[in-house]
Short mmCIF file of N, CA and C in Angstrom, two decimals:
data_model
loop_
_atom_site.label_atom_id
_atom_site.label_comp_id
_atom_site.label_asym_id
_atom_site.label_seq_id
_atom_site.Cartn_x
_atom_site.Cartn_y
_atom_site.Cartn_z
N UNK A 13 -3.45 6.44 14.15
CA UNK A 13 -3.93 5.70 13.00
C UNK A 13 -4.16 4.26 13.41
N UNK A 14 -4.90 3.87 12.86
CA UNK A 14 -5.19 2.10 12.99
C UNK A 14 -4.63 0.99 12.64
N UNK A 15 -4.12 0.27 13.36
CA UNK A 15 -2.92 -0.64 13.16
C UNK A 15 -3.95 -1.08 11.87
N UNK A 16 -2.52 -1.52 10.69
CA UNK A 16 -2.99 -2.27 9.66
C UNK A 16 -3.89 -3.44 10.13
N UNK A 17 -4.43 -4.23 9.16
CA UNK A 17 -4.78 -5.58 9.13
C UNK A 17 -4.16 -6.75 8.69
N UNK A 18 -3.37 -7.49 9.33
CA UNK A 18 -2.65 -8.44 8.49
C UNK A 18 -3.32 -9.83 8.19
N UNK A 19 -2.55 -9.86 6.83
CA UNK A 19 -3.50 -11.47 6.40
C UNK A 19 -2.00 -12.46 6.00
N UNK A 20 -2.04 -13.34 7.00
CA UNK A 20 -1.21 -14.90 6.92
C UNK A 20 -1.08 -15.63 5.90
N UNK A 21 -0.49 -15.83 5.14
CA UNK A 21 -0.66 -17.23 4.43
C UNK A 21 0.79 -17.99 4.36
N UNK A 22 0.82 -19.25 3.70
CA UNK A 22 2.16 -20.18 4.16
C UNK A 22 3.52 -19.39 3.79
N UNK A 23 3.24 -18.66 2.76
CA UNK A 23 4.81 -18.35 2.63
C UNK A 23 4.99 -16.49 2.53
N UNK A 24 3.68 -15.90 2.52
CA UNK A 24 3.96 -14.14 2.43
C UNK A 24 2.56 -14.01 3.60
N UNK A 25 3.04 -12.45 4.04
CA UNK A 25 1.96 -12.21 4.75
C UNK A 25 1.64 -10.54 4.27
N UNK A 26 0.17 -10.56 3.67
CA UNK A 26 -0.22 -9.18 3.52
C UNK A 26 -0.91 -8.41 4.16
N UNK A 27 -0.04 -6.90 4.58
CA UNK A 27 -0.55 -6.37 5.97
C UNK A 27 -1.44 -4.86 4.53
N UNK A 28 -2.64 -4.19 5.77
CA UNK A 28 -3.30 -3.49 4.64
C UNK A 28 -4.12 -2.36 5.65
N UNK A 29 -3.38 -1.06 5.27
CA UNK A 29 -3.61 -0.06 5.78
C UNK A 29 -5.26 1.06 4.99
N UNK A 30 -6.32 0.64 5.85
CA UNK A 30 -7.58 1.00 5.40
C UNK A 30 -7.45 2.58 5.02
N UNK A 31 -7.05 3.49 5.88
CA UNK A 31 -7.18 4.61 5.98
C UNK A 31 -5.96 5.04 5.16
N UNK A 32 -5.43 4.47 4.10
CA UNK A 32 -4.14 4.75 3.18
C UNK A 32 -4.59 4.19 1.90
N UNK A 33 -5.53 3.83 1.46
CA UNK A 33 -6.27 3.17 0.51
C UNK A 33 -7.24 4.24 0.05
N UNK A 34 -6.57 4.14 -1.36
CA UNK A 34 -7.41 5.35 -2.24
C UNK A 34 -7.63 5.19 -3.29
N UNK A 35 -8.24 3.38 -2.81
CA UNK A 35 -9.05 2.38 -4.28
C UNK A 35 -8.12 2.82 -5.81
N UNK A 36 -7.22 2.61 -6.15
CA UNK A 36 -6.79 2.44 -6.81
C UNK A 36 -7.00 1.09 -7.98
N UNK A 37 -7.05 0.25 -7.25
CA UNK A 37 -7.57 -1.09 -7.37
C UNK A 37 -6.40 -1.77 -8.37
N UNK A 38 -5.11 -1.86 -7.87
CA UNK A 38 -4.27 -2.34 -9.04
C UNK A 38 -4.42 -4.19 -8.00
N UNK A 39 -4.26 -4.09 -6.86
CA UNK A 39 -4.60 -4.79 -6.28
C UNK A 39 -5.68 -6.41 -6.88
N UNK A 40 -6.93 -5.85 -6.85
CA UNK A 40 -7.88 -6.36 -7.67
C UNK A 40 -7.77 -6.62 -8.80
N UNK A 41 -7.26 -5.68 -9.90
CA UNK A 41 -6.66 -5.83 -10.90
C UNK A 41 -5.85 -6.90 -11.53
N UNK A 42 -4.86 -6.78 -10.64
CA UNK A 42 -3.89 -7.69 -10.67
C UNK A 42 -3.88 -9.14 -10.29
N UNK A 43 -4.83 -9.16 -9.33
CA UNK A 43 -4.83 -10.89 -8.49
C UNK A 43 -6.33 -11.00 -8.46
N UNK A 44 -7.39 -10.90 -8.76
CA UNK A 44 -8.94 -11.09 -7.90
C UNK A 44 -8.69 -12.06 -7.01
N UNK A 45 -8.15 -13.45 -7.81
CA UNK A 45 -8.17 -14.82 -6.80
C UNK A 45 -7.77 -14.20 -5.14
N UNK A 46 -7.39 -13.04 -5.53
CA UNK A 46 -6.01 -13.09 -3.87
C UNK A 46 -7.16 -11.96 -3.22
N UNK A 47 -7.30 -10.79 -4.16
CA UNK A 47 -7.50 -10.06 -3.12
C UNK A 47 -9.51 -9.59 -3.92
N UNK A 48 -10.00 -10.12 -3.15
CA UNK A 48 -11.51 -10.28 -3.62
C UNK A 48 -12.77 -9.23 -2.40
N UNK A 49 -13.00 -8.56 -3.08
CA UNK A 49 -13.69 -7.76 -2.20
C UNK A 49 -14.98 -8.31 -1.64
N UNK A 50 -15.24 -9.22 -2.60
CA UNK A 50 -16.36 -9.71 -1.96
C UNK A 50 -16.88 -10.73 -0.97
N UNK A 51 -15.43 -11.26 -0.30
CA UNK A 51 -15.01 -12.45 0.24
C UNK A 51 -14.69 -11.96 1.34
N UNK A 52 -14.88 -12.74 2.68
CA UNK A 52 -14.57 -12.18 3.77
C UNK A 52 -13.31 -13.51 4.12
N UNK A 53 -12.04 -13.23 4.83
CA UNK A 53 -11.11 -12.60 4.22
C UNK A 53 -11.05 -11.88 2.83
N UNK A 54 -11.04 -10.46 2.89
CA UNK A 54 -10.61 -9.98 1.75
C UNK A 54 -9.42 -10.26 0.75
N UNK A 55 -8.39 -10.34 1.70
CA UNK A 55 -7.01 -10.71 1.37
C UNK A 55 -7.18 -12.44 1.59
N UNK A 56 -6.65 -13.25 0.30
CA UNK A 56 -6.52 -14.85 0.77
C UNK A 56 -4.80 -14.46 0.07
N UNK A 57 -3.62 -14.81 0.82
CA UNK A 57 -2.48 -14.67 0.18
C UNK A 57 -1.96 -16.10 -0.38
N UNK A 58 -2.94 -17.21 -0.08
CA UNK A 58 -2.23 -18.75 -0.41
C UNK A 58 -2.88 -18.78 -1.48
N UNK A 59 -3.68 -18.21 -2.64
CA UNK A 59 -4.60 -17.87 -3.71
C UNK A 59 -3.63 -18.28 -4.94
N UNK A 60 -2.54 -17.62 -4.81
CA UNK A 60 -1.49 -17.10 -5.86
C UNK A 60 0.08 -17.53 -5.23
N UNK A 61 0.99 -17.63 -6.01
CA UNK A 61 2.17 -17.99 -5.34
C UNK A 61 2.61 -16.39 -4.85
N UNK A 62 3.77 -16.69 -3.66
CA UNK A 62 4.09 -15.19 -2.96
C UNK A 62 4.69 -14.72 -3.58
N UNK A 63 5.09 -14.55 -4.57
CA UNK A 63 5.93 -13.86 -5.55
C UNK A 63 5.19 -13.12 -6.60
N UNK A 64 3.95 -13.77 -7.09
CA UNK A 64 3.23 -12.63 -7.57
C UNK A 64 2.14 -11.96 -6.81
N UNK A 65 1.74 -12.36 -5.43
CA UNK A 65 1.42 -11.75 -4.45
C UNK A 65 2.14 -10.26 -4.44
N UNK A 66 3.54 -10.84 -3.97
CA UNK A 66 4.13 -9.45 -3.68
C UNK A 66 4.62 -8.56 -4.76
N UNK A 67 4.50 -8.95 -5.89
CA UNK A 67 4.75 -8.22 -7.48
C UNK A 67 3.41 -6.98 -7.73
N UNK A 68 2.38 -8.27 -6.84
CA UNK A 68 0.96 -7.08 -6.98
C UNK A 68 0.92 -6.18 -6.02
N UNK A 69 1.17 -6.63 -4.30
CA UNK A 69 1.24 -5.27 -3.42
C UNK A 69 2.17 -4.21 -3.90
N UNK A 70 3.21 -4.42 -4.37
CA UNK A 70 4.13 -3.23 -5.34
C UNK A 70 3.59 -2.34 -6.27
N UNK A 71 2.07 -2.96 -6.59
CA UNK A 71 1.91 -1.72 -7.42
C UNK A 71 1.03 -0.62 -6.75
N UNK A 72 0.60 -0.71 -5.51
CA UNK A 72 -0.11 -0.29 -4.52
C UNK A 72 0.60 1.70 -4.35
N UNK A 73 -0.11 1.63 -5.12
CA UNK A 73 1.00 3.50 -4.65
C UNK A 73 0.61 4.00 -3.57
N UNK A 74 -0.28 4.12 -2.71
CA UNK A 74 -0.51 4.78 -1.63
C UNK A 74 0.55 4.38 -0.26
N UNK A 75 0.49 2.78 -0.86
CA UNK A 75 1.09 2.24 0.14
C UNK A 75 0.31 1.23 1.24
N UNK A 76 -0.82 1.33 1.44
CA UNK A 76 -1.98 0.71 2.12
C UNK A 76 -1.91 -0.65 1.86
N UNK A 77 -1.38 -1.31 1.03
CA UNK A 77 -1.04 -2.77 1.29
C UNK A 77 0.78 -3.29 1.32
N UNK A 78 1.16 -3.75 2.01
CA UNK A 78 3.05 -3.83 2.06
C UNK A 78 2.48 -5.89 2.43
N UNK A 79 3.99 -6.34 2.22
CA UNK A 79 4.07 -7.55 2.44
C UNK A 79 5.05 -7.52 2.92
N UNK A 80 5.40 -8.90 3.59
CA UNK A 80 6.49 -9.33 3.89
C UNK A 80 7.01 -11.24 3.89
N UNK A 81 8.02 -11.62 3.72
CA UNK A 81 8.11 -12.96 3.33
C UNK A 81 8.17 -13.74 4.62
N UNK A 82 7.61 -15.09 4.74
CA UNK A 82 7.41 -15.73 5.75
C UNK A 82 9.12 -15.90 6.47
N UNK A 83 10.15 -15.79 5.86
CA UNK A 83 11.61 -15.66 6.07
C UNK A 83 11.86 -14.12 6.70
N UNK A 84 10.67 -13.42 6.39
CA UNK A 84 11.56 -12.16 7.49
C UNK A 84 11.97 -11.18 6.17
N UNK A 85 11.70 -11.65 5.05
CA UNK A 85 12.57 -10.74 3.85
C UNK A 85 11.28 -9.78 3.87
N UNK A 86 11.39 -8.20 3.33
CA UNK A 86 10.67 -7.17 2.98
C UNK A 86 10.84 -6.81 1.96
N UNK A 87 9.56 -6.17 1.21
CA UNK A 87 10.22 -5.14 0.46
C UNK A 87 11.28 -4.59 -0.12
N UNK A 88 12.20 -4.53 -1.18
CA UNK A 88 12.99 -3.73 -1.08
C UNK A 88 12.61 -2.25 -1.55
N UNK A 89 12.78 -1.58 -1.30
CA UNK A 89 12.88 0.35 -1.89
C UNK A 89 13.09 0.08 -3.18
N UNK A 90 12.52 0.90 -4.48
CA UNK A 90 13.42 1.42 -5.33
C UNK A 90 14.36 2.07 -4.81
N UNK A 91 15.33 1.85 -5.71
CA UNK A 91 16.33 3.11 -6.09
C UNK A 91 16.42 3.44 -7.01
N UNK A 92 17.13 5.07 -7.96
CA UNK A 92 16.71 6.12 -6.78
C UNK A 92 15.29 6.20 -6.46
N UNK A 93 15.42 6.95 -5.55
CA UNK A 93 13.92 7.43 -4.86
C UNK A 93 12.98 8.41 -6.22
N UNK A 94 11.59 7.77 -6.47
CA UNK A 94 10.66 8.30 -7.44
C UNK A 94 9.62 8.98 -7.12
N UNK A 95 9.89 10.60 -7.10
CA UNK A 95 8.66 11.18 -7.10
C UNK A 95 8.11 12.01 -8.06
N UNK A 96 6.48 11.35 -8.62
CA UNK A 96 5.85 11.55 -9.31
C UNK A 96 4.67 12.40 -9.10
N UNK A 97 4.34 13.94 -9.40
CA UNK A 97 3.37 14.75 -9.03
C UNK A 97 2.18 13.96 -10.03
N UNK A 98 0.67 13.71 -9.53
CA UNK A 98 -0.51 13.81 -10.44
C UNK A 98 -1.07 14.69 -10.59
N UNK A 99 -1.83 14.55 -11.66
CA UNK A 99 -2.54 16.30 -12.63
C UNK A 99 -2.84 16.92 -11.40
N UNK A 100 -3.36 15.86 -10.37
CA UNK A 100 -4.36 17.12 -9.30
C UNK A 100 -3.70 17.33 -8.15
N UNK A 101 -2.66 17.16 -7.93
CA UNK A 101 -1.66 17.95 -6.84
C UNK A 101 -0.57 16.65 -6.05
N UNK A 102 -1.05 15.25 -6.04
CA UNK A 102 -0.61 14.89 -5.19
C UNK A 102 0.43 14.26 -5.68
N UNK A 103 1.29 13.57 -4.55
CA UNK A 103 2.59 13.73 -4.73
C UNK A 103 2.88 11.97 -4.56
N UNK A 104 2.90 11.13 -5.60
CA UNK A 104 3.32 9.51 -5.47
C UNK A 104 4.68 9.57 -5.47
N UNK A 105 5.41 8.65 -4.28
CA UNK A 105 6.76 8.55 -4.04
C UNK A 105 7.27 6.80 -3.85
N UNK A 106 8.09 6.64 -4.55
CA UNK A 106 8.61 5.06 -4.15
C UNK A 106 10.09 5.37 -3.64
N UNK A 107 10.44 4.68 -3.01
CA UNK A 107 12.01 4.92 -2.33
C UNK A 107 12.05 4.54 -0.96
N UNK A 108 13.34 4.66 -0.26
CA UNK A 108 13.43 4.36 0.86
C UNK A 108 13.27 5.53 1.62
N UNK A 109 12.07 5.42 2.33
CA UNK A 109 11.40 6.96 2.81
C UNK A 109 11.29 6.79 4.25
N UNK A 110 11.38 8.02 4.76
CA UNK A 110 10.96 7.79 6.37
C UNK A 110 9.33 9.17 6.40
N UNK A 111 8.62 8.55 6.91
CA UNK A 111 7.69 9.72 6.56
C UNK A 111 7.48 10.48 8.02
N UNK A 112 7.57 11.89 8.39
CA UNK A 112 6.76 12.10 9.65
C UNK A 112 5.65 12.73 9.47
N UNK A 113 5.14 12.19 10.73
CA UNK A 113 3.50 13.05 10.66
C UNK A 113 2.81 13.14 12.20
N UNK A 114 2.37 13.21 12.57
CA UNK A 114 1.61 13.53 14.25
C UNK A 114 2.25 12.58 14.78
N UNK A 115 1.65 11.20 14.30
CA UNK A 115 1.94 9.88 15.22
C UNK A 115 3.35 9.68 14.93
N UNK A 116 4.62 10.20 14.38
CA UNK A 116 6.06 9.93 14.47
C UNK A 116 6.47 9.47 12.96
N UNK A 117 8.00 9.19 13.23
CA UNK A 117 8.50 8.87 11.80
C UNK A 117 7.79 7.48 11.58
N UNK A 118 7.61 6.99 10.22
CA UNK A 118 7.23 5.80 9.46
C UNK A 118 8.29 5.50 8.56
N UNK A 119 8.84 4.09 8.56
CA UNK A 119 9.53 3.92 7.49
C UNK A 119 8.55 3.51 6.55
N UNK A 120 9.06 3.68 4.94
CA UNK A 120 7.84 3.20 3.82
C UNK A 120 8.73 2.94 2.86
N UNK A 121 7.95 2.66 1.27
CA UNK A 121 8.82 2.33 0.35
C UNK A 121 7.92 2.99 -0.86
N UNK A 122 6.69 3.22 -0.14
CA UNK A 122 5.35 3.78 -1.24
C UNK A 122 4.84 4.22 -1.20
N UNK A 123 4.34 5.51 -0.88
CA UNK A 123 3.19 6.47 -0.55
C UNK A 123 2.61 7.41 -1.59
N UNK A 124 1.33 7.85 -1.20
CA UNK A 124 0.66 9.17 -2.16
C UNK A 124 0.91 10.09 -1.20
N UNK A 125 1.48 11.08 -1.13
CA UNK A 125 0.68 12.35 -0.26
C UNK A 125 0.10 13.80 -0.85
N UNK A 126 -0.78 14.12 -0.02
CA UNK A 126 -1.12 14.92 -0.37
C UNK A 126 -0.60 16.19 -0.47
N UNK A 127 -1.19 16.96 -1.64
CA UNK A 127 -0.61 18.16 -2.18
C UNK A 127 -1.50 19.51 -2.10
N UNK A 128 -2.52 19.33 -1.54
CA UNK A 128 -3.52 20.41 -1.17
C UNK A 128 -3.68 20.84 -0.05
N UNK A 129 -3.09 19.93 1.13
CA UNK A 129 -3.36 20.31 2.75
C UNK A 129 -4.76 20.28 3.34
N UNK A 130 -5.95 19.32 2.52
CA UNK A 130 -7.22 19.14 3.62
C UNK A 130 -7.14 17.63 3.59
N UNK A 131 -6.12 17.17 3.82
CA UNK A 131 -6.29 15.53 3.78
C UNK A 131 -6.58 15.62 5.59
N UNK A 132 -7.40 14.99 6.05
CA UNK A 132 -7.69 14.48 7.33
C UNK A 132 -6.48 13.14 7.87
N UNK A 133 -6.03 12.72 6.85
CA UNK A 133 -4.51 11.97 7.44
C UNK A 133 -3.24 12.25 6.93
N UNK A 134 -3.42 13.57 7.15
CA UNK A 134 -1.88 14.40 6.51
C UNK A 134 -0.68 13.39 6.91
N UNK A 135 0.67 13.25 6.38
CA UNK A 135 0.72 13.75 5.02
C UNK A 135 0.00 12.90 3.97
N UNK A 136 -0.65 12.05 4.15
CA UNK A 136 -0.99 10.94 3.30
C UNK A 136 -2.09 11.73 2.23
N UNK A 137 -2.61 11.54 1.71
CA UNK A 137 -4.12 12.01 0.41
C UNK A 137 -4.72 10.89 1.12
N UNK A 138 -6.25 11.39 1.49
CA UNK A 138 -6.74 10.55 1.45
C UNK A 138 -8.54 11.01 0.71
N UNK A 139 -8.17 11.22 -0.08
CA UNK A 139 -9.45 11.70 -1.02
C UNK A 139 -10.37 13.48 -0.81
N UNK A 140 -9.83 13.63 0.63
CA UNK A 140 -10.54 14.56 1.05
C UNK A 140 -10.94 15.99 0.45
N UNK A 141 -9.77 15.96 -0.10
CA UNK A 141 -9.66 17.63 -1.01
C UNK A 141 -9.28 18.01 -2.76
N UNK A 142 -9.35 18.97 -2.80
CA UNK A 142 -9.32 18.84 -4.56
C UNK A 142 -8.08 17.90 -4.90
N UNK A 143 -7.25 17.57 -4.53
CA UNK A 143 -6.09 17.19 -5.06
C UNK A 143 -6.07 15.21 -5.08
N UNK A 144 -7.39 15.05 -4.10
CA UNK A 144 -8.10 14.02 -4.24
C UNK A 144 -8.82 13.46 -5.37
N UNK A 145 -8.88 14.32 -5.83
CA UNK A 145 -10.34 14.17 -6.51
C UNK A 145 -9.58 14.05 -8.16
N UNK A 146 -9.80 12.91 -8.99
CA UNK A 146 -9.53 12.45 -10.16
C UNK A 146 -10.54 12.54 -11.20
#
């Protein structure tokens, strides 16, 4: 898989996994100033203070955008661990997760995966198959 993309700013840095992005758009939603599609940097993280920066990568269910604080702080996990099936198969999880898949374990805190088995980046959904499809 393709190393994320990370974007710098003075006090959070938002890293953003393309091929884990399944336009959800809470992202956009939530911040335009920050995260603007039409702007090259996509991601500006000095837009907004890092605290509602990282309030908005949290709502990211796939997981394709994570932050981290210029101090080294992450994420924390919910607890307990939340998994939520959607109408069309797939499987949204928040918690302290380790995921495996071809390329090895992943630690995470947020993922979709898929629930149909034609995702091309198993375990993740990535639109490919009915369970994609909304």
């Amino acid at each position: 898989m393709a190393q994320p993309k990370e974007y710098t700013g003075r006090e959070i840095t938002v890293t953003f996994a393309p091929r884990r992005c399944l336009h959800a758009a809470e992202c956009v939603r939530g911040l335009s100033q920050v995260f603007d599609l039409e702007r090259r940097p996509w991601i500006s993280p000095d837009d907004a203070p890092a605290d509602q920066v990282a309030e908005v990568v949290r709502r990211c269910p796939s997981g394709a955008l994570r932050y981290q604080y210029s101090d080294g702080t992450d994420e924390e996990p919910d607890r307990p661990t939340l998994v939520t099936p959607t109408a069309v198969g797939q499987l949204v999880i928040r918690g302290d997760l380790i995921v495996r898949s071809e390329e090895g374990d992943s630690q995470e805190t947020r993922v979709t995966l898929c629930g149909c088995g034609a995702s091309e980046n198993q375990p993740y959904c990535d639109h490919s198959g009915r369970c994609g499809t909304e």
